[in-house]
Amino acid sequence: MARERAGARPLELTGFRADVVAGLSRPQKSLPPKYFYDAAGSRLFARICRLPEYYVTRAELALTRRHLAAIARFAGRGCQLIEYGSGEGIKSRLLVRALRPSVYVPIDISEDALRAAASGLAREFPWLHIVPVAGDFSRPIDIPLRRGTPSVVYFPGSTIGNLTPEEAHAFLSMSRGVAAKMIVGVDLKKDPAALHAAYNDKAGVTAAFNLNLLSRINRELGADFDLRRFRHYAFYNPAAGRIEMHLVALGSHTVRLGRHRFQFAEGETIHTENSYKYSPEEFAGLATEAGFRGTKLWTDRRGLFAVFGLSA
Ligand code: AVJ
């Protein structure tokens, strides 16, 4: 057994190790993107959100500001607000101020991000009842909700783009069971050159974010990835409608993780993330198939990003 951290969250670390071993054992090696967000990865992601090429965060924030009153009317004041992947929580602030939810349940995979966001919100909104839940939206979580008060699921940031359309369909159906209304941020299809630039920034922050996944595996699982032997590779796949991020092996070599050995051929890749882009019609169709009857759509002035209001 290598240097697995003892004590804190043994179950989660077991999940991490098992997922890494399974992913690296496939013919197309892959790693789940949810593991990007350790403390270092969350900091790198916050830097991505400020990059000139990464329009996603700014467009969503601008459109949320622009349509806040309508979004609040859609959700209804005093609801129970459940937010998946709350991250830095700038949009959460806007929503909390406009909605005055009776309870706010932020759910995040990163305990560090969760703690920081919850304490920030508690300071700013002393009246707000906050129930943070550390967890992963790919599995059902026990959410402490009151019966009788309407619930709204908020899923911003185009995190839903990490799921395949089939998984997104399943997630939307599952959410419909939790709350009758959903507010979802979705990145829209656009010029592939703009998409390419957003995931290949000049400053190399996205590359560092991608490579940090290997550092994290070294740190937490004691693997011996040599980061100089991998290169960030991201491209838009128009047929699939998604950005794919990979790490490309430079030269053939072997990586060790405990008793495991993973062989890399020259140019072989680890697929680390999909980021699906939808047309408004495509996403509305997906929501309808998942059982939502009403779909409202808000976009920014440039039509880069969409926020959907779905009702069951
Ligand atoms: C947090 C999943 C929405 O797909 O754009 C940013 C993650 N990856 N740059 C995205 C990400 C590379 C981001 N999401």
Tab-separated table of C-alpha atoms and ligand atoms in Angstrom:
chain	number	residue	atom	x	y	z
A	1	MET	CA	0.000	0.000	0.000
A	2	ALA	CA	1.419	3.344	-0.948
A	3	ARG	CA	1.054	6.641	0.898
A	4	GLU	CA	-2.716	6.762	1.190
A	5	ARG	CA	-3.611	9.357	3.765
A	6	ALA	CA	-4.844	7.648	6.905
A	7	GLY	CA	-7.847	8.884	8.869
A	8	ALA	CA	-9.807	11.522	7.013
A	9	ARG	CA	-12.416	10.207	4.589
A	10	PRO	CA	-11.119	6.649	4.108
A	11	LEU	CA	-14.230	5.678	2.145
A	12	GLU	CA	-13.837	8.510	-0.325
A	13	LEU	CA	-10.169	7.740	-0.817
A	14	THR	CA	-11.051	4.120	-1.507
A	15	GLY	CA	-13.479	5.381	-4.145
A	16	PHE	CA	-10.769	7.593	-5.624
A	17	ARG	CA	-8.241	4.753	-5.782
A	18	ALA	CA	-10.761	2.288	-7.230
A	19	ASP	CA	-11.925	4.823	-9.845
A	20	VAL	CA	-8.343	5.653	-10.855
A	21	VAL	CA	-7.330	2.009	-11.171
A	22	ALA	CA	-10.476	1.151	-13.153
A	23	GLY	CA	-10.088	4.178	-15.431
A	24	LEU	CA	-6.420	3.535	-16.202
A	25	SER	CA	-7.169	-0.141	-16.922
A	26	ARG	CA	-9.497	0.599	-19.842
A	27	PRO	CA	-8.360	0.405	-23.490
A	28	GLN	CA	-9.071	4.173	-23.705
A	29	LYS	CA	-7.634	5.281	-20.375
A	30	SER	CA	-9.880	7.762	-18.579
A	31	LEU	CA	-10.271	9.547	-15.242
A	32	PRO	CA	-13.504	11.033	-13.827
A	33	PRO	CA	-13.480	14.864	-13.948
A	34	LYS	CA	-14.974	15.133	-10.450
A	35	TYR	CA	-11.476	14.425	-9.079
A	36	PHE	CA	-10.100	17.683	-10.521
A	37	TYR	CA	-11.356	19.561	-7.480
A	38	ASP	CA	-8.929	19.037	-4.622
A	39	ALA	CA	-7.762	22.278	-2.939
A	40	ALA	CA	-5.159	22.987	-5.663
A	41	GLY	CA	-7.608	22.070	-8.442
A	42	SER	CA	-10.350	24.290	-7.017
A	43	ARG	CA	-7.891	27.212	-6.927
A	44	LEU	CA	-6.884	26.534	-10.545
A	45	PHE	CA	-10.539	26.342	-11.565
A	46	ALA	CA	-11.187	29.722	-9.916
A	47	ARG	CA	-8.335	31.105	-12.086
A	48	ILE	CA	-9.869	29.505	-15.205
A	49	CYS	CA	-13.093	31.377	-14.474
A	50	ARG	CA	-11.177	34.666	-14.764
A	51	LEU	CA	-9.311	33.845	-17.997
A	52	PRO	CA	-10.044	36.135	-20.961
A	53	GLU	CA	-10.740	33.089	-23.178
A	54	TYR	CA	-13.073	31.359	-20.702
A	55	TYR	CA	-16.321	33.204	-21.421
A	56	VAL	CA	-18.476	30.636	-19.532
A	57	THR	CA	-18.457	32.118	-16.026
A	58	ARG	CA	-18.770	35.745	-17.111
A	59	ALA	CA	-21.600	35.011	-19.550
A	60	GLU	CA	-23.566	33.073	-16.941
A	61	LEU	CA	-23.038	35.732	-14.295
A	62	ALA	CA	-24.081	38.509	-16.679
A	63	LEU	CA	-27.240	36.703	-17.749
A	64	THR	CA	-28.134	35.782	-14.187
A	65	ARG	CA	-27.856	39.475	-13.208
A	66	ARG	CA	-29.805	40.552	-16.272
A	67	HIS	CA	-32.690	38.114	-15.729
A	68	LEU	CA	-32.548	37.838	-11.944
A	69	ALA	CA	-36.059	39.154	-11.341
A	70	ALA	CA	-37.564	36.702	-13.843
A	71	ILE	CA	-35.499	33.820	-12.480
A	72	ALA	CA	-36.630	34.678	-8.935
A	73	ARG	CA	-40.272	34.840	-10.042
A	74	PHE	CA	-39.875	31.436	-11.674
A	75	ALA	CA	-38.336	29.861	-8.538
A	76	GLY	CA	-40.630	31.564	-6.032
A	77	ARG	CA	-39.558	33.318	-2.822
A	78	GLY	CA	-39.096	31.286	0.341
A	79	CYS	CA	-38.391	28.007	-1.464
A	80	GLN	CA	-35.878	25.388	-0.352
A	81	LEU	CA	-32.873	25.999	-2.580
A	82	ILE	CA	-30.659	23.015	-3.358
A	83	GLU	CA	-27.491	23.840	-5.234
A	84	TYR	CA	-25.219	21.255	-6.863
A	85	GLY	CA	-21.548	22.152	-7.276
A	86	SER	CA	-21.742	25.495	-5.540
A	87	GLY	CA	-18.053	26.380	-6.098
A	88	GLU	CA	-17.133	30.013	-5.379
A	89	GLY	CA	-20.774	30.970	-4.983
A	90	ILE	CA	-20.958	34.372	-6.659
A	91	LYS	CA	-24.146	33.411	-8.498
A	92	SER	CA	-25.466	31.758	-5.324
A	93	ARG	CA	-25.293	35.161	-3.601
A	94	LEU	CA	-27.388	36.767	-6.303
A	95	LEU	CA	-29.970	34.016	-6.084
A	96	VAL	CA	-30.105	33.938	-2.289
A	97	ARG	CA	-30.591	37.709	-2.164
A	98	ALA	CA	-33.387	37.586	-4.747
A	99	LEU	CA	-35.126	34.417	-3.513
A	100	ARG	CA	-34.764	34.617	0.258
A	101	PRO	CA	-34.940	30.804	0.470
A	102	SER	CA	-36.189	29.243	3.713
A	103	VAL	CA	-33.229	26.858	3.540
A	104	TYR	CA	-30.153	26.724	1.340
A	105	VAL	CA	-28.551	23.312	0.737
A	106	PRO	CA	-25.199	23.654	-1.085
A	107	ILE	CA	-23.874	20.292	-2.308
A	108	ASP	CA	-20.269	20.061	-3.452
A	109	ILE	CA	-17.688	17.351	-4.063
A	110	SER	CA	-14.934	19.621	-2.685
A	111	GLU	CA	-15.224	19.950	1.082
A	112	ASP	CA	-12.831	22.904	1.028
A	113	ALA	CA	-14.929	24.785	-1.515
A	114	LEU	CA	-18.088	23.881	0.388
A	115	ARG	CA	-16.765	25.151	3.716
A	116	ALA	CA	-15.471	28.401	2.199
A	117	ALA	CA	-18.719	29.091	0.323
A	118	ALA	CA	-20.937	28.272	3.327
A	119	SER	CA	-19.003	30.475	5.753
A	120	GLY	CA	-18.947	33.370	3.264
A	121	LEU	CA	-22.714	33.143	2.775
A	122	ALA	CA	-23.354	32.834	6.508
A	123	ARG	CA	-21.455	36.085	7.097
A	124	GLU	CA	-23.287	37.927	4.356
A	125	PHE	CA	-26.762	36.524	5.106
A	126	PRO	CA	-27.076	36.001	8.884
A	127	TRP	CA	-30.784	35.138	8.496
A	128	LEU	CA	-30.067	32.291	6.055
A	129	HIS	CA	-30.471	28.673	7.189
A	130	ILE	CA	-27.578	26.814	5.495
A	131	VAL	CA	-27.279	23.013	5.391
A	132	PRO	CA	-24.048	22.115	3.517
A	133	VAL	CA	-23.812	18.578	2.136
A	134	ALA	CA	-20.505	17.097	0.929
A	135	GLY	CA	-21.278	14.842	-1.968
A	136	ASP	CA	-21.284	13.976	-5.598
A	137	PHE	CA	-24.249	14.564	-7.893
A	138	SER	CA	-23.606	11.327	-9.781
A	139	ARG	CA	-25.051	9.409	-6.823
A	140	PRO	CA	-28.338	10.042	-5.006
A	141	ILE	CA	-27.766	12.011	-1.800
A	142	ASP	CA	-29.978	12.215	1.250
A	143	ILE	CA	-31.089	15.826	1.236
A	144	PRO	CA	-32.701	17.046	4.469
A	145	LEU	CA	-35.854	18.742	3.143
A	146	ARG	CA	-39.064	19.928	4.755
A	147	ARG	CA	-42.294	18.600	3.327
A	148	GLY	CA	-44.802	21.201	2.208
A	149	THR	CA	-42.289	23.864	1.151
A	150	PRO	CA	-41.526	23.898	-2.597
A	151	SER	CA	-37.966	22.922	-3.516
A	152	VAL	CA	-35.849	24.225	-6.361
A	153	VAL	CA	-32.676	22.561	-7.634
A	154	TYR	CA	-30.046	25.014	-8.887
A	155	PHE	CA	-27.374	23.445	-11.103
A	156	PRO	CA	-25.249	26.294	-12.487
A	157	GLY	CA	-21.929	26.511	-14.306
A	158	SER	CA	-22.711	24.016	-17.070
A	159	THR	CA	-21.529	21.251	-14.773
A	160	ILE	CA	-24.246	19.208	-16.487
A	161	GLY	CA	-21.923	19.338	-19.532
A	162	ASN	CA	-19.636	16.848	-17.798
A	163	LEU	CA	-22.367	14.223	-18.192
A	164	THR	CA	-23.147	12.380	-21.410
A	165	PRO	CA	-26.640	13.239	-22.719
A	166	GLU	CA	-27.811	9.850	-21.377
A	167	GLU	CA	-26.404	10.626	-17.914
A	168	ALA	CA	-27.821	14.151	-18.082
A	169	HIS	CA	-31.230	12.647	-18.855
A	170	ALA	CA	-30.944	10.374	-15.803
A	171	PHE	CA	-29.800	13.268	-13.618
A	172	LEU	CA	-32.707	15.463	-14.730
A	173	SER	CA	-35.204	12.653	-14.043
A	174	MET	CA	-33.681	12.088	-10.614
A	175	SER	CA	-33.851	15.827	-9.830
A	176	ARG	CA	-37.491	15.935	-10.883
A	177	GLY	CA	-38.104	13.502	-8.013
A	178	VAL	CA	-36.356	15.861	-5.554
A	179	ALA	CA	-37.822	19.177	-6.706
A	180	ALA	CA	-40.594	20.233	-9.066
A	181	LYS	CA	-38.498	23.112	-10.382
A	182	MET	CA	-34.966	23.249	-11.642
A	183	ILE	CA	-32.667	26.071	-12.746
A	184	VAL	CA	-29.850	24.736	-14.964
A	185	GLY	CA	-26.886	26.537	-16.522
A	186	VAL	CA	-25.986	25.147	-19.938
A	187	ASP	CA	-23.133	26.129	-22.230
A	188	LEU	CA	-24.321	26.636	-25.799
A	189	LYS	CA	-22.963	25.455	-29.136
A	190	LYS	CA	-20.907	28.139	-30.861
A	191	ASP	CA	-17.934	28.695	-33.168
A	192	PRO	CA	-15.545	25.781	-32.506
A	193	ALA	CA	-12.639	28.248	-32.576
A	194	ALA	CA	-14.087	30.103	-29.560
A	195	LEU	CA	-14.624	26.784	-27.765
A	196	HIS	CA	-11.108	25.674	-28.603
A	197	ALA	CA	-9.620	28.891	-27.211
A	198	ALA	CA	-11.623	28.584	-23.971
A	199	TYR	CA	-9.994	25.224	-23.201
A	200	ASN	CA	-6.541	26.100	-24.568
A	201	ASP	CA	-5.811	29.388	-22.808
A	202	LYS	CA	-2.580	31.199	-23.540
A	203	ALA	CA	-1.546	31.368	-19.876
A	204	GLY	CA	-1.701	27.570	-19.588
A	205	VAL	CA	-4.028	27.526	-16.580
A	206	THR	CA	-6.320	24.885	-18.106
A	207	ALA	CA	-3.250	22.755	-18.839
A	208	ALA	CA	-2.151	23.095	-15.191
A	209	PHE	CA	-5.702	22.210	-14.062
A	210	ASN	CA	-5.695	19.084	-16.228
A	211	LEU	CA	-2.191	18.011	-15.119
A	212	ASN	CA	-3.037	18.629	-11.443
A	213	LEU	CA	-5.175	15.485	-11.625
A	214	LEU	CA	-1.978	13.459	-12.026
A	215	SER	CA	-0.293	15.394	-9.180
A	216	ARG	CA	-3.289	14.638	-6.994
A	217	ILE	CA	-3.019	10.918	-7.796
A	218	ASN	CA	0.679	11.085	-6.879
A	219	ARG	CA	-0.033	13.002	-3.656
A	220	GLU	CA	-3.011	11.029	-2.390
A	221	LEU	CA	-2.436	7.573	-3.856
A	222	GLY	CA	1.365	7.490	-4.061
A	223	ALA	CA	1.574	6.969	-7.833
A	224	ASP	CA	4.675	8.040	-9.752
A	225	PHE	CA	3.283	10.026	-12.686
A	226	ASP	CA	6.052	12.160	-14.216
A	227	LEU	CA	4.227	15.345	-15.209
A	228	ARG	CA	6.926	16.212	-17.746
A	229	ARG	CA	5.849	13.141	-19.700
A	230	PHE	CA	2.268	14.352	-20.246
A	231	ARG	CA	0.832	17.223	-22.215
A	232	HIS	CA	-2.602	18.898	-22.027
A	233	TYR	CA	-4.712	18.287	-25.151
A	234	ALA	CA	-8.211	19.723	-25.577
A	235	PHE	CA	-10.314	19.921	-28.732
A	236	TYR	CA	-13.903	20.349	-29.834
A	237	ASN	CA	-15.515	17.223	-31.270
A	238	PRO	CA	-18.343	18.612	-33.450
A	239	ALA	CA	-19.984	15.246	-34.140
A	240	ALA	CA	-20.336	14.565	-30.412
A	241	GLY	CA	-20.972	18.247	-29.551
A	242	ARG	CA	-18.376	18.279	-26.823
A	243	ILE	CA	-14.972	19.523	-25.765
A	244	GLU	CA	-12.751	16.598	-24.893
A	245	MET	CA	-9.805	17.041	-22.563
A	246	HIS	CA	-7.005	14.517	-22.604
A	247	LEU	CA	-3.507	14.092	-21.231
A	248	VAL	CA	-1.146	12.821	-23.919
A	249	ALA	CA	1.793	10.572	-23.043
A	250	LEU	CA	5.032	11.907	-24.502
A	251	GLY	CA	6.988	8.722	-25.219
A	252	SER	CA	6.256	5.204	-24.053
A	253	HIS	CA	6.665	4.575	-20.343
A	254	THR	CA	5.189	2.859	-17.305
A	255	VAL	CA	3.430	4.431	-14.318
A	256	ARG	CA	3.210	2.680	-10.957
A	257	LEU	CA	0.371	2.907	-8.481
A	258	GLY	CA	0.838	0.519	-5.557
A	259	ARG	CA	0.955	-2.972	-7.034
A	260	HIS	CA	-0.428	-1.761	-10.375
A	261	ARG	CA	1.602	-0.940	-13.509
A	262	PHE	CA	0.093	1.131	-16.286
A	263	GLN	CA	1.827	1.061	-19.647
A	264	PHE	CA	1.648	4.147	-21.877
A	265	ALA	CA	2.494	4.070	-25.573
A	266	GLU	CA	3.836	7.179	-27.298
A	267	GLY	CA	0.858	9.469	-28.000
A	268	GLU	CA	-1.612	7.434	-25.967
A	269	THR	CA	-4.085	9.576	-24.012
A	270	ILE	CA	-5.962	9.636	-20.739
A	271	HIS	CA	-9.420	11.091	-21.386
A	272	THR	CA	-10.048	13.383	-18.401
A	273	GLU	CA	-13.184	15.373	-19.249
A	274	ASN	CA	-16.087	15.885	-21.614
A	275	SER	CA	-17.787	19.248	-21.688
A	276	TYR	CA	-20.973	18.962	-23.743
A	277	LYS	CA	-22.405	21.976	-25.544
A	278	TYR	CA	-26.089	22.112	-26.455
A	279	SER	CA	-28.269	24.142	-28.758
A	280	PRO	CA	-31.268	25.617	-26.880
A	281	GLU	CA	-33.554	23.192	-28.777
A	282	GLU	CA	-31.403	20.173	-27.937
A	283	PHE	CA	-31.398	20.917	-24.237
A	284	ALA	CA	-35.105	21.723	-24.131
A	285	GLY	CA	-35.710	18.362	-25.859
A	286	LEU	CA	-33.597	16.556	-23.286
A	287	ALA	CA	-35.537	18.210	-20.441
A	288	THR	CA	-38.855	17.280	-22.022
A	289	GLU	CA	-37.733	13.658	-22.412
A	290	ALA	CA	-36.752	13.686	-18.729
A	291	GLY	CA	-40.342	14.606	-17.837
A	292	PHE	CA	-40.182	18.387	-17.460
A	293	ARG	CA	-43.183	20.040	-19.072
A	294	GLY	CA	-42.315	23.708	-18.808
A	295	THR	CA	-39.004	25.059	-20.100
A	296	LYS	CA	-38.077	28.720	-19.776
A	297	LEU	CA	-34.886	29.977	-21.361
A	298	TRP	CA	-32.703	32.965	-20.504
A	299	THR	CA	-29.501	33.863	-22.370
A	300	ASP	CA	-26.809	36.517	-22.316
A	301	ARG	CA	-26.728	39.226	-25.001
A	302	ARG	CA	-24.181	37.339	-27.100
A	303	GLY	CA	-26.013	34.015	-26.896
A	304	LEU	CA	-23.024	32.207	-25.415
A	305	PHE	CA	-24.718	30.604	-22.427
A	306	ALA	CA	-28.230	29.627	-21.333
A	307	VAL	CA	-30.045	29.279	-18.048
A	308	PHE	CA	-33.098	27.028	-18.212
A	309	GLY	CA	-36.028	27.126	-15.817
A	310	LEU	CA	-37.576	23.651	-15.874
A	311	SER	CA	-40.848	22.731	-14.204
A	312	ALA	CA	-42.265	19.246	-13.746
B	1	AVJ	C1	-16.957	23.133	-14.434
B	1	AVJ	C2	-17.392	21.362	-15.948
B	1	AVJ	C3	-18.316	23.511	-16.357
B	1	AVJ	O1	-16.519	22.081	-18.621
B	1	AVJ	O2	-16.094	24.192	-18.801
B	1	AVJ	C4	-13.091	24.286	-17.415
B	1	AVJ	C5	-14.650	22.571	-16.271
B	1	AVJ	N1	-12.606	22.214	-17.654
B	1	AVJ	N2	-11.985	24.192	-18.164
B	1	AVJ	C6	-16.193	23.159	-18.137
B	1	AVJ	C7	-13.489	23.022	-17.094
B	1	AVJ	C8	-11.683	22.946	-18.301
B	1	AVJ	C9	-15.932	23.255	-16.628
B	1	AVJ	N3	-17.128	22.800	-15.848
